[in-house]
Coordinates of C-alpha atoms in Angstrom, one line a residue:
X1 CA 184.9 -10.7 59.3
X2 CA 183.6 -14.0 59.2
X3 CA 181.6 -16.5 57.4
X4 CA 179.4 -18.5 59.2
X5 CA 177.8 -19.9 55.9
X6 CA 179.6 -21.1 52.5
X7 CA 176.0 -19.9 50.9
X8 CA 177.6 -16.6 52.2
X9 CA 181.1 -16.6 51.5
X10 CA 181.4 -14.2 48.9
X11 CA 180.2 -12.0 50.7
X12 CA 183.0 -12.0 52.6
X13 CA 185.3 -11.3 50.5
X14 CA 188.5 -8.9 51.7
X15 CA 190.4 -6.9 49.1
X16 CA 194.2 -8.7 50.3
X17 CA 196.0 -6.1 48.9
X18 CA 195.4 -3.4 51.0
X19 CA 198.9 -3.6 53.5
X20 CA 200.7 -4.1 50.8
X21 CA 204.1 -4.4 52.4
X22 CA 203.7 -7.6 53.8
X23 CA 202.6 -11.0 51.5
X24 CA 199.2 -11.9 50.9
X25 CA 199.6 -15.2 52.8
X26 CA 200.6 -13.3 55.7
X27 CA 198.3 -11.0 55.3
X28 CA 196.0 -13.9 54.7
X29 CA 196.9 -15.5 57.7
X30 CA 197.6 -18.5 55.2
X31 CA 200.8 -18.8 54.8
X32 CA 200.6 -21.3 52.3
X33 CA 198.3 -19.7 49.9
X34 CA 194.9 -22.5 49.8
X35 CA 192.8 -21.3 47.2
X36 CA 189.6 -22.7 48.4
X37 CA 187.9 -25.6 46.4
X38 CA 184.6 -25.3 49.4
X39 CA 188.0 -27.3 51.3
X40 CA 185.3 -25.5 54.8
X41 CA 188.7 -25.5 57.0
X42 CA 188.3 -24.8 60.3
X43 CA 189.1 -21.4 61.1
X44 CA 188.2 -19.7 57.7
X45 CA 187.1 -15.8 57.5
X46 CA 187.0 -15.2 54.1
X47 CA 188.7 -15.7 51.1
X48 CA 190.3 -12.0 48.8
X49 CA 189.3 -10.6 45.8
X50 CA 191.9 -13.4 44.3
X51 CA 190.0 -16.8 45.9
X52 CA 192.9 -17.4 48.6
X53 CA 191.2 -18.3 52.1
X54 CA 191.5 -16.3 55.2
X55 CA 192.3 -17.6 58.8
X56 CA 191.2 -16.4 61.6
X57 CA 195.1 -16.7 62.8
X58 CA 198.4 -18.3 60.9
X59 CA 198.2 -21.1 63.2
X60 CA 195.0 -22.2 61.6
X61 CA 196.1 -21.3 58.2
X62 CA 199.2 -23.7 59.0
X63 CA 196.9 -26.6 60.5
X64 CA 194.8 -25.7 56.8
X65 CA 198.1 -26.9 54.0
X66 CA 198.6 -30.2 57.1
X67 CA 195.3 -30.7 56.8
X68 CA 195.9 -30.5 52.8
X69 CA 199.2 -33.3 52.6
X70 CA 197.4 -35.6 54.6
X71 CA 195.1 -35.6 52.3
X72 CA 197.3 -36.1 49.7
X73 CA 198.5 -38.8 51.6
X74 CA 194.8 -40.2 51.6
X75 CA 193.0 -39.5 49.2
X76 CA 195.7 -39.6 46.0
X77 CA 198.3 -41.6 47.0
X78 CA 200.8 -39.2 46.4
X79 CA 204.5 -40.2 48.5
X80 CA 207.0 -37.9 47.5
X81 CA 208.1 -34.9 47.4
X82 CA 208.0 -34.0 43.8
X83 CA 204.0 -35.6 43.9
X84 CA 202.9 -33.3 46.7
X85 CA 204.0 -30.0 44.8
X86 CA 203.2 -31.1 41.8
X87 CA 200.1 -30.5 43.0
X88 CA 200.5 -28.1 45.8
X89 CA 202.0 -25.7 43.0
X90 CA 201.2 -27.4 39.5
X91 CA 203.0 -25.1 36.7
X92 CA 199.6 -24.5 34.6
X93 CA 199.5 -22.2 37.8
X94 CA 203.2 -20.0 37.0
X95 CA 205.0 -22.2 39.6
X96 CA 208.5 -22.2 38.6
X97 CA 207.6 -25.9 39.9
X98 CA 211.2 -27.7 39.4
X99 CA 213.1 -25.1 41.6
X100 CA 210.1 -25.7 43.9
X101 CA 211.0 -29.1 44.5
X102 CA 214.6 -28.5 45.0
X103 CA 214.6 -26.1 47.2
X104 CA 211.2 -28.4 49.6
X105 CA 213.7 -31.6 48.9
X106 CA 217.1 -29.3 50.5
X107 CA 215.8 -27.9 53.6
X108 CA 213.4 -30.8 54.0
X109 CA 215.9 -33.3 53.8
X110 CA 214.1 -35.6 51.1
X111 CA 215.0 -37.0 48.2
X112 CA 213.1 -35.6 45.3
X113 CA 211.6 -39.0 44.5
X114 CA 212.3 -41.1 47.8
X115 CA 208.6 -42.8 49.3
X116 CA 207.5 -40.6 52.0
X117 CA 204.4 -40.9 54.6
X118 CA 202.5 -38.5 54.9
X119 CA 200.3 -39.2 57.5
X120 CA 203.2 -39.2 59.1
X121 CA 202.9 -35.3 61.3
X122 CA 206.8 -35.5 61.5
X123 CA 207.4 -36.0 57.9
X124 CA 204.4 -33.0 56.6
X125 CA 206.4 -30.9 59.4
X126 CA 209.3 -31.2 57.4
X127 CA 207.3 -30.1 54.2
X128 CA 205.5 -26.8 55.4
X129 CA 208.3 -25.7 56.6
X130 CA 210.5 -25.0 53.4
X131 CA 207.1 -24.2 51.8
X132 CA 205.1 -21.5 54.2
X133 CA 209.0 -20.0 53.6
X134 CA 208.7 -20.2 49.2
X135 CA 205.1 -18.9 49.4
X136 CA 205.5 -16.2 51.2
X137 CA 208.6 -15.8 53.1
X138 CA 206.9 -17.3 56.0
X139 CA 210.6 -18.4 58.2
X140 CA 209.5 -21.5 60.4
X141 CA 211.2 -24.8 61.6
X142 CA 209.6 -28.5 61.3
X143 CA 209.1 -27.8 65.2
X144 CA 207.3 -24.4 65.4
X145 CA 204.9 -26.2 62.7
X146 CA 204.3 -29.8 65.0
X147 CA 204.1 -27.0 68.4
X148 CA 201.5 -24.9 66.3
X149 CA 199.4 -27.7 65.5
X150 CA 200.2 -29.8 69.1
X151 CA 198.1 -26.0 70.0
X152 CA 195.1 -25.2 67.8

């Protein structure tokens, strides 16, 4: 299923509840569970019934998450793990943001309030690996994320 034009997006909604033996993120190839806000990421193929983006491949979903973190740094001036997670997985969306922050901080090696540089792909990869595990039980490493991004 391919949605070449944004205005056709609603015609491209797929039901991601099928194959419920895997997580929504894996079914959608969107292991970060990014919602559709007209970002127009490369490789989008549609949205599921709950407005989560669907991608051609997991790699393109990873690229979208990487772009999201880059935007957080450039546009929103976010520069801490706490800032990233509070925006990415807000309490208002029923996320356990405090646990999310603690887990990403521990697994990335950054303290929650430590200043980080989101223009650095190594920093983004260190955050994205634990975020994928939290969001979709998708096990990866910062090195694998960097390799995915280099090969797209």
